[in-house]
């Protein structure tokens, strides 16, 4: 029994036979076409369209699923009574407005073989609309109209969607693509249209819900070939589900939207004709309309951020899952599409400097935003993967997360690149790190107006992970703010827990037990050597802030050999290479593989009130990032008593441009040849340091230090003493005293120097008296009223000698100390060294001065000049010019080296100011016996009283 469907197919077959005859006629007419040069260029004379509700009214509701119709005509001309197109169209492209999308997954697919000639045709369930063709090249003044079903095809690989219809055995394909250059709007391309068809006009109707029963009368064979009304009653539904195929934009802020058509011809493919229309009410063409009703749209995104490691203070991978529920109710409206996402990671999750080793970045030319071309980013710039689920495609888009190359106005940026089924999405994201806290905020703005249900990002893990976990245990919350193209704003949050301490152990507060090691490469006493110092912390420690280092006595540097970097250049990190004395290496970042940054150490002029300073200059170039130049200043203080050095650094940077440095170790190596040299004292000692944390903790640390082979150092000190001056050689008068100590290079340095003046000299007790001496406070304030001498010290360490004054300063003993206050000159003007000489009068009535705290410093020449006159501390007992006095004027010298060697020497004084040698007087009973005054002097020193006897020497 013949069914209505069979009858319809027979009728359609008959029409097809007629069309074949028509095609033959077209071919014949084509042979008589006027040459192309005589024709005008192709021209689109009209282009229009509409989206309508089932009742035919304009469908302006955002996110609705209307039927859409687009129509256009080409310019024709009459030739021998027939309408012919001016030029045969070759390629046609229709650019749909952003946000107007079609879902190829809404219906079943038609296989290409099913649409081929002599086939049973595509399944009715795959039909998504129909087309109307107005054909020319026939013996009639008006084009001939023809209606054909439009099917959803199974597209070839690399194409997101394809729609096609069969015109008399010729398959006309509408290829869908996503155009990145237009904000990922949809475009339909018809390529290589047969020149024999002679299309004068075309319209295409796409159904908003293809499975809706209202379309059954125009489905498959029920669509009339020359009339879109049903050819017979009872047309089947085709079994298609009522799934939305077309969806209106969800952005109501732009107002009317624009659709554009371009076309080229076979005769002149280089000529392009373009036509556009703005959405309007077809009943009132001058009334422009656009999407509205955005407040009705659903928008309920949620975001979850999860580190892959729950261990504190470690590099960590992380996953980001963004869910956007979609509404596929054909009678409702779609969910709004995401316009902007702002994600704020919890404070403590930071960019990890450890990731910089081996890291690269993707340049603007390599990512090629706005293009469907595959990016050419370096593999080393890949920091994660991405997957996007969209209802428009049969499988997820997958790809990679790339680190973007730094630009002058932005340090951090990433690109999400996901591809699949001929669609490539490239999303740029701005990453902002708070310059104080390091908190990371990611912003993705102006996202495509394409629906997606899930986005999954997986950042790389391992020691080079781009992120690091918080340094302490606890619960941390990520917040996000999602803005739809429809205007809705939704806040979302998710939390995770860090439940293991650093190293995977139990949770505990951050401690502070920094490591410290220091020493010289060649520990031989008095020899040149490089000096290295390293301090650091573990992941479970508080962050490093600064360090103050107390160097061992005698471990010094030859400042005179190095030019000094001026303060201005030091502050800017632009010191001259000639001022460099060493290098520094800083390890930054958490985990087992921090990133190492090399730098240089320069010697500078005075800094922070101290005579010298250091400029530690580190170019912060980490992988593809250039964070500028980091300069850490340090002061070098010289101890005024033992000349040891104390080096105090300024604060270490905690972050750069929002990236917490998480400094692990700092290694300084002072290796300028001939600069650092060892002590000449081999007593075990230490390099001590005080290290502070960013959180306020303090740790006192030390590293054992000991020079060796000090006993092998030569020790040959030479001292000359000169007394007297014109008018100051007679007995019982004051006399100047000049002491000169000379040492050649390469010797052990002095530790103790004892000078016993001969009995031909004595102390002027009215001067060397506790009551008349300077108080310690006056000495510290440099306001002693009584100066008893001057001093000069020449050392190879400094360019200029140290010079100063000599005072007598109370010390709590019966006799004051002789204090030598040496001050540096020139660039060493802030060097301040105090030498202390303890004055005693032994039983033999000599005057002894003991310098028992001599710094372990090489001194080539030291001169001490004591004045004569009213402030003189030394007087004569006998006439210095007498031969017997000269013979008796022998000082006893004892030198003790830093190495422990001791040398005793009797040194005859040199007398100045004698006009001639005074002859000896014959010894008489009077001269043999000490005078009464001298006996009184002896008693005064054997049995001191509250008021020492004053000598009568003037």
PDB file of C-alpha atoms in Angstrom, residues 216-394:
ATOM      1  CA  UNK A 216       7.094  19.039  10.901  1.00  0.00           C
ATOM      2  CA  UNK A 217       5.266  20.390   7.867  1.00  0.00           C
ATOM      3  CA  UNK A 218       8.544  21.668   6.429  1.00  0.00           C
ATOM      4  CA  UNK A 219      10.642  18.691   7.381  1.00  0.00           C
ATOM      5  CA  UNK A 220      12.236  16.408   4.790  1.00  0.00           C
ATOM      6  CA  UNK A 221       9.990  15.410   1.893  1.00  0.00           C
ATOM      7  CA  UNK A 222       7.149  17.380   3.417  1.00  0.00           C
ATOM      8  CA  UNK A 223       8.847  20.591   2.347  1.00  0.00           C
ATOM      9  CA  UNK A 224       7.385  21.691  -0.944  1.00  0.00           C
ATOM     10  CA  UNK A 225      10.015  22.198  -3.605  1.00  0.00           C
ATOM     11  CA  UNK A 226       8.431  25.292  -5.050  1.00  0.00           C
ATOM     12  CA  UNK A 227       6.260  26.149  -2.065  1.00  0.00           C
ATOM     13  CA  UNK A 228       7.322  25.873   1.624  1.00  0.00           C
ATOM     14  CA  UNK A 229       3.840  24.711   2.620  1.00  0.00           C
ATOM     15  CA  UNK A 230       3.434  20.977   3.392  1.00  0.00           C
ATOM     16  CA  UNK A 231       2.923  18.783   0.353  1.00  0.00           C
ATOM     17  CA  UNK A 232       0.743  16.327   2.287  1.00  0.00           C
ATOM     18  CA  UNK A 233      -0.836  16.029   5.692  1.00  0.00           C
ATOM     19  CA  UNK A 234       0.565  13.980   8.565  1.00  0.00           C
ATOM     20  CA  UNK A 235       4.243  14.824   8.135  1.00  0.00           C
ATOM     21  CA  UNK A 236       6.399  13.014  10.708  1.00  0.00           C
ATOM     22  CA  UNK A 237       8.408  14.762  13.438  1.00  0.00           C
ATOM     23  CA  UNK A 238      11.546  12.947  12.480  1.00  0.00           C
ATOM     24  CA  UNK A 239      12.192  11.920  16.075  1.00  0.00           C
ATOM     25  CA  UNK A 240      14.328  14.942  16.875  1.00  0.00           C
ATOM     26  CA  UNK A 241      14.418  15.992  20.551  1.00  0.00           C
ATOM     27  CA  UNK A 242      13.293  19.473  21.461  1.00  0.00           C
ATOM     28  CA  UNK A 243      16.795  20.788  22.047  1.00  0.00           C
ATOM     29  CA  UNK A 244      17.614  24.454  21.392  1.00  0.00           C
ATOM     30  CA  UNK A 245      19.677  25.016  18.264  1.00  0.00           C
ATOM     31  CA  UNK A 246      19.786  28.808  17.978  1.00  0.00           C
ATOM     32  CA  UNK A 247      20.316  31.148  20.913  1.00  0.00           C
ATOM     33  CA  UNK A 248      20.084  34.917  21.013  1.00  0.00           C
ATOM     34  CA  UNK A 249      22.979  36.972  22.472  1.00  0.00           C
ATOM     35  CA  UNK A 250      22.925  37.460  26.250  1.00  0.00           C
ATOM     36  CA  UNK A 251      24.357  40.981  26.153  1.00  0.00           C
ATOM     37  CA  UNK A 252      21.761  43.708  26.372  1.00  0.00           C
ATOM     38  CA  UNK A 253      24.220  46.579  26.638  1.00  0.00           C
ATOM     39  CA  UNK A 254      25.098  46.949  22.979  1.00  0.00           C
ATOM     40  CA  UNK A 255      21.650  47.651  21.616  1.00  0.00           C
ATOM     41  CA  UNK A 256      21.010  46.688  17.980  1.00  0.00           C
ATOM     42  CA  UNK A 257      23.428  44.156  16.528  1.00  0.00           C
ATOM     43  CA  UNK A 258      24.955  43.981  13.077  1.00  0.00           C
ATOM     44  CA  UNK A 259      25.164  41.129  10.597  1.00  0.00           C
ATOM     45  CA  UNK A 260      27.513  41.423   7.636  1.00  0.00           C
ATOM     46  CA  UNK A 261      27.788  39.607   4.325  1.00  0.00           C
ATOM     47  CA  UNK A 262      30.683  39.547   1.887  1.00  0.00           C
ATOM     48  CA  UNK A 263      30.821  37.923  -1.545  1.00  0.00           C
ATOM     49  CA  UNK A 264      33.288  37.398  -4.358  1.00  0.00           C
ATOM     50  CA  UNK A 265      32.755  36.206  -7.940  1.00  0.00           C
ATOM     51  CA  UNK A 266      34.350  33.695 -10.250  1.00  0.00           C
ATOM     52  CA  UNK A 267      34.923  36.364 -12.825  1.00  0.00           C
ATOM     53  CA  UNK A 268      36.923  38.612 -10.446  1.00  0.00           C
ATOM     54  CA  UNK A 269      37.793  36.897  -7.134  1.00  0.00           C
ATOM     55  CA  UNK A 270      39.772  39.955  -5.978  1.00  0.00           C
ATOM     56  CA  UNK A 271      36.656  42.153  -5.962  1.00  0.00           C
ATOM     57  CA  UNK A 272      34.629  41.953  -2.750  1.00  0.00           C
ATOM     58  CA  UNK A 273      31.069  43.106  -2.252  1.00  0.00           C
ATOM     59  CA  UNK A 274      29.926  43.811   1.317  1.00  0.00           C
ATOM     60  CA  UNK A 275      26.525  44.469   2.798  1.00  0.00           C
ATOM     61  CA  UNK A 276      25.311  44.770   6.404  1.00  0.00           C
ATOM     62  CA  UNK A 277      22.076  45.223   8.244  1.00  0.00           C
ATOM     63  CA  UNK A 278      21.281  46.256  11.783  1.00  0.00           C
ATOM     64  CA  UNK A 279      18.706  44.296  13.720  1.00  0.00           C
ATOM     65  CA  UNK A 280      15.270  45.879  13.324  1.00  0.00           C
ATOM     66  CA  UNK A 281      11.582  45.233  13.471  1.00  0.00           C
ATOM     67  CA  UNK A 282      10.564  43.795  10.088  1.00  0.00           C
ATOM     68  CA  UNK A 283       7.148  45.297  10.543  1.00  0.00           C
ATOM     69  CA  UNK A 284       8.779  48.698  11.059  1.00  0.00           C
ATOM     70  CA  UNK A 285      12.135  48.516   9.227  1.00  0.00           C
ATOM     71  CA  UNK A 286      13.298  51.877  10.528  1.00  0.00           C
ATOM     72  CA  UNK A 287      12.874  50.781  14.144  1.00  0.00           C
ATOM     73  CA  UNK A 288      16.108  49.260  15.315  1.00  0.00           C
ATOM     74  CA  UNK A 289      15.920  46.684  18.076  1.00  0.00           C
ATOM     75  CA  UNK A 290      18.390  44.625  20.070  1.00  0.00           C
ATOM     76  CA  UNK A 291      18.466  41.981  22.793  1.00  0.00           C
ATOM     77  CA  UNK A 292      16.577  42.818  25.969  1.00  0.00           C
ATOM     78  CA  UNK A 293      15.314  41.099  29.087  1.00  0.00           C
ATOM     79  CA  UNK A 294      18.784  40.192  30.385  1.00  0.00           C
ATOM     80  CA  UNK A 295      17.474  40.246  33.940  1.00  0.00           C
ATOM     81  CA  UNK A 296      15.575  37.030  33.187  1.00  0.00           C
ATOM     82  CA  UNK A 297      18.730  35.074  32.471  1.00  0.00           C
ATOM     83  CA  UNK A 298      20.130  32.554  34.871  1.00  0.00           C
ATOM     84  CA  UNK A 299      23.778  32.924  35.947  1.00  0.00           C
ATOM     85  CA  UNK A 300      25.080  30.761  38.782  1.00  0.00           C
ATOM     86  CA  UNK A 301      28.802  30.051  38.284  1.00  0.00           C
ATOM     87  CA  UNK A 302      30.946  28.480  40.985  1.00  0.00           C
ATOM     88  CA  UNK A 303      34.724  28.329  41.213  1.00  0.00           C
ATOM     89  CA  UNK A 304      36.962  26.034  43.208  1.00  0.00           C
ATOM     90  CA  UNK A 305      40.712  26.376  43.697  1.00  0.00           C
ATOM     91  CA  UNK A 306      42.581  23.379  45.087  1.00  0.00           C
ATOM     92  CA  UNK A 307      46.346  23.041  45.611  1.00  0.00           C
ATOM     93  CA  UNK A 308      47.687  19.602  44.796  1.00  0.00           C
ATOM     94  CA  UNK A 309      49.827  19.656  47.939  1.00  0.00           C
ATOM     95  CA  UNK A 310      48.549  20.105  51.479  1.00  0.00           C
ATOM     96  CA  UNK A 311      52.082  20.689  52.814  1.00  0.00           C
ATOM     97  CA  UNK A 312      52.946  24.167  54.040  1.00  0.00           C
ATOM     98  CA  UNK A 313      55.551  26.307  52.341  1.00  0.00           C
ATOM     99  CA  UNK A 314      56.132  24.116  49.310  1.00  0.00           C
ATOM    100  CA  UNK A 315      55.879  24.536  45.547  1.00  0.00           C
ATOM    101  CA  UNK A 316      52.498  23.183  44.592  1.00  0.00           C
ATOM    102  CA  UNK A 317      50.419  22.458  41.581  1.00  0.00           C
ATOM    103  CA  UNK A 318      46.825  23.582  41.676  1.00  0.00           C
ATOM    104  CA  UNK A 319      43.539  23.011  39.919  1.00  0.00           C
ATOM    105  CA  UNK A 320      40.898  25.583  39.095  1.00  0.00           C
ATOM    106  CA  UNK A 321      37.395  24.367  38.302  1.00  0.00           C
ATOM    107  CA  UNK A 322      34.833  26.840  37.041  1.00  0.00           C
ATOM    108  CA  UNK A 323      31.305  25.505  36.598  1.00  0.00           C
ATOM    109  CA  UNK A 324      28.637  27.483  34.734  1.00  0.00           C
ATOM    110  CA  UNK A 325      25.302  25.593  34.730  1.00  0.00           C
ATOM    111  CA  UNK A 326      23.537  25.770  31.377  1.00  0.00           C
ATOM    112  CA  UNK A 327      19.798  25.959  30.837  1.00  0.00           C
ATOM    113  CA  UNK A 328      18.786  23.890  27.788  1.00  0.00           C
ATOM    114  CA  UNK A 329      15.014  24.273  28.265  1.00  0.00           C
ATOM    115  CA  UNK A 330      13.713  25.005  24.742  1.00  0.00           C
ATOM    116  CA  UNK A 331      10.810  26.970  26.157  1.00  0.00           C
ATOM    117  CA  UNK A 332      13.011  29.044  28.444  1.00  0.00           C
ATOM    118  CA  UNK A 333      16.074  31.197  27.979  1.00  0.00           C
ATOM    119  CA  UNK A 334      19.700  30.203  27.987  1.00  0.00           C
ATOM    120  CA  UNK A 335      22.102  30.897  30.803  1.00  0.00           C
ATOM    121  CA  UNK A 336      24.047  34.113  30.516  1.00  0.00           C
ATOM    122  CA  UNK A 337      27.571  33.832  29.169  1.00  0.00           C
ATOM    123  CA  UNK A 338      30.588  34.795  31.271  1.00  0.00           C
ATOM    124  CA  UNK A 339      32.095  38.177  30.521  1.00  0.00           C
ATOM    125  CA  UNK A 340      34.605  38.687  33.334  1.00  0.00           C
ATOM    126  CA  UNK A 341      36.117  36.473  36.009  1.00  0.00           C
ATOM    127  CA  UNK A 342      38.156  37.849  38.903  1.00  0.00           C
ATOM    128  CA  UNK A 343      39.776  35.213  41.113  1.00  0.00           C
ATOM    129  CA  UNK A 344      41.559  36.172  44.332  1.00  0.00           C
ATOM    130  CA  UNK A 345      43.746  33.444  45.729  1.00  0.00           C
ATOM    131  CA  UNK A 346      44.104  33.434  49.500  1.00  0.00           C
ATOM    132  CA  UNK A 347      46.992  35.346  50.983  1.00  0.00           C
ATOM    133  CA  UNK A 348      49.833  32.891  51.361  1.00  0.00           C
ATOM    134  CA  UNK A 349      49.371  31.267  47.968  1.00  0.00           C
ATOM    135  CA  UNK A 350      52.026  33.059  45.985  1.00  0.00           C
ATOM    136  CA  UNK A 351      54.021  33.012  42.807  1.00  0.00           C
ATOM    137  CA  UNK A 352      56.992  30.728  43.446  1.00  0.00           C
ATOM    138  CA  UNK A 353      60.458  32.028  42.502  1.00  0.00           C
ATOM    139  CA  UNK A 354      61.569  28.398  42.258  1.00  0.00           C
ATOM    140  CA  UNK A 355      59.626  28.138  39.007  1.00  0.00           C
ATOM    141  CA  UNK A 356      61.978  30.535  37.227  1.00  0.00           C
ATOM    142  CA  UNK A 357      64.747  28.017  36.548  1.00  0.00           C
ATOM    143  CA  UNK A 358      64.343  26.917  32.939  1.00  0.00           C
ATOM    144  CA  UNK A 359      61.156  28.933  32.528  1.00  0.00           C
ATOM    145  CA  UNK A 360      60.425  30.824  29.317  1.00  0.00           C
ATOM    146  CA  UNK A 361      57.600  33.083  28.194  1.00  0.00           C
ATOM    147  CA  UNK A 362      55.345  33.442  25.191  1.00  0.00           C
ATOM    148  CA  UNK A 363      55.533  36.648  23.193  1.00  0.00           C
ATOM    149  CA  UNK A 364      52.679  38.569  21.643  1.00  0.00           C
ATOM    150  CA  UNK A 365      53.713  37.481  18.180  1.00  0.00           C
ATOM    151  CA  UNK A 366      53.903  33.858  19.295  1.00  0.00           C
ATOM    152  CA  UNK A 367      50.480  33.694  20.892  1.00  0.00           C
ATOM    153  CA  UNK A 368      48.840  35.582  17.962  1.00  0.00           C
ATOM    154  CA  UNK A 369      45.713  36.700  19.792  1.00  0.00           C
ATOM    155  CA  UNK A 370      42.782  37.354  17.480  1.00  0.00           C
ATOM    156  CA  UNK A 371      43.896  34.568  15.172  1.00  0.00           C
ATOM    157  CA  UNK A 372      42.858  30.954  14.857  1.00  0.00           C
ATOM    158  CA  UNK A 373      46.459  29.980  14.122  1.00  0.00           C
ATOM    159  CA  UNK A 374      48.060  27.595  16.569  1.00  0.00           C
ATOM    160  CA  UNK A 375      50.379  29.416  18.983  1.00  0.00           C
ATOM    161  CA  UNK A 376      54.121  28.968  18.612  1.00  0.00           C
ATOM    162  CA  UNK A 377      54.901  29.502  22.282  1.00  0.00           C
ATOM    163  CA  UNK A 378      58.059  27.826  23.617  1.00  0.00           C
ATOM    164  CA  UNK A 379      57.468  24.577  25.467  1.00  0.00           C
ATOM    165  CA  UNK A 380      59.272  26.061  28.460  1.00  0.00           C
ATOM    166  CA  UNK A 381      56.551  28.709  28.750  1.00  0.00           C
ATOM    167  CA  UNK A 382      53.886  26.065  29.386  1.00  0.00           C
ATOM    168  CA  UNK A 383      52.851  26.133  33.040  1.00  0.00           C
ATOM    169  CA  UNK A 384      49.690  24.036  32.947  1.00  0.00           C
ATOM    170  CA  UNK A 385      46.850  22.524  30.969  1.00  0.00           C
ATOM    171  CA  UNK A 386      43.286  23.622  30.304  1.00  0.00           C
ATOM    172  CA  UNK A 387      40.068  21.898  29.301  1.00  0.00           C
ATOM    173  CA  UNK A 388      36.755  23.563  28.359  1.00  0.00           C
ATOM    174  CA  UNK A 389      33.416  21.758  28.075  1.00  0.00           C
ATOM    175  CA  UNK A 390      30.930  23.513  25.820  1.00  0.00           C
ATOM    176  CA  UNK A 391      27.509  22.311  24.682  1.00  0.00           C
ATOM    177  CA  UNK A 392      28.360  23.506  21.162  1.00  0.00           C
ATOM    178  CA  UNK A 393      30.944  20.797  20.544  1.00  0.00           C
ATOM    179  CA  UNK A 394      30.952  17.051  20.870  1.00  0.00           C
TER     180      UNK A 394
END
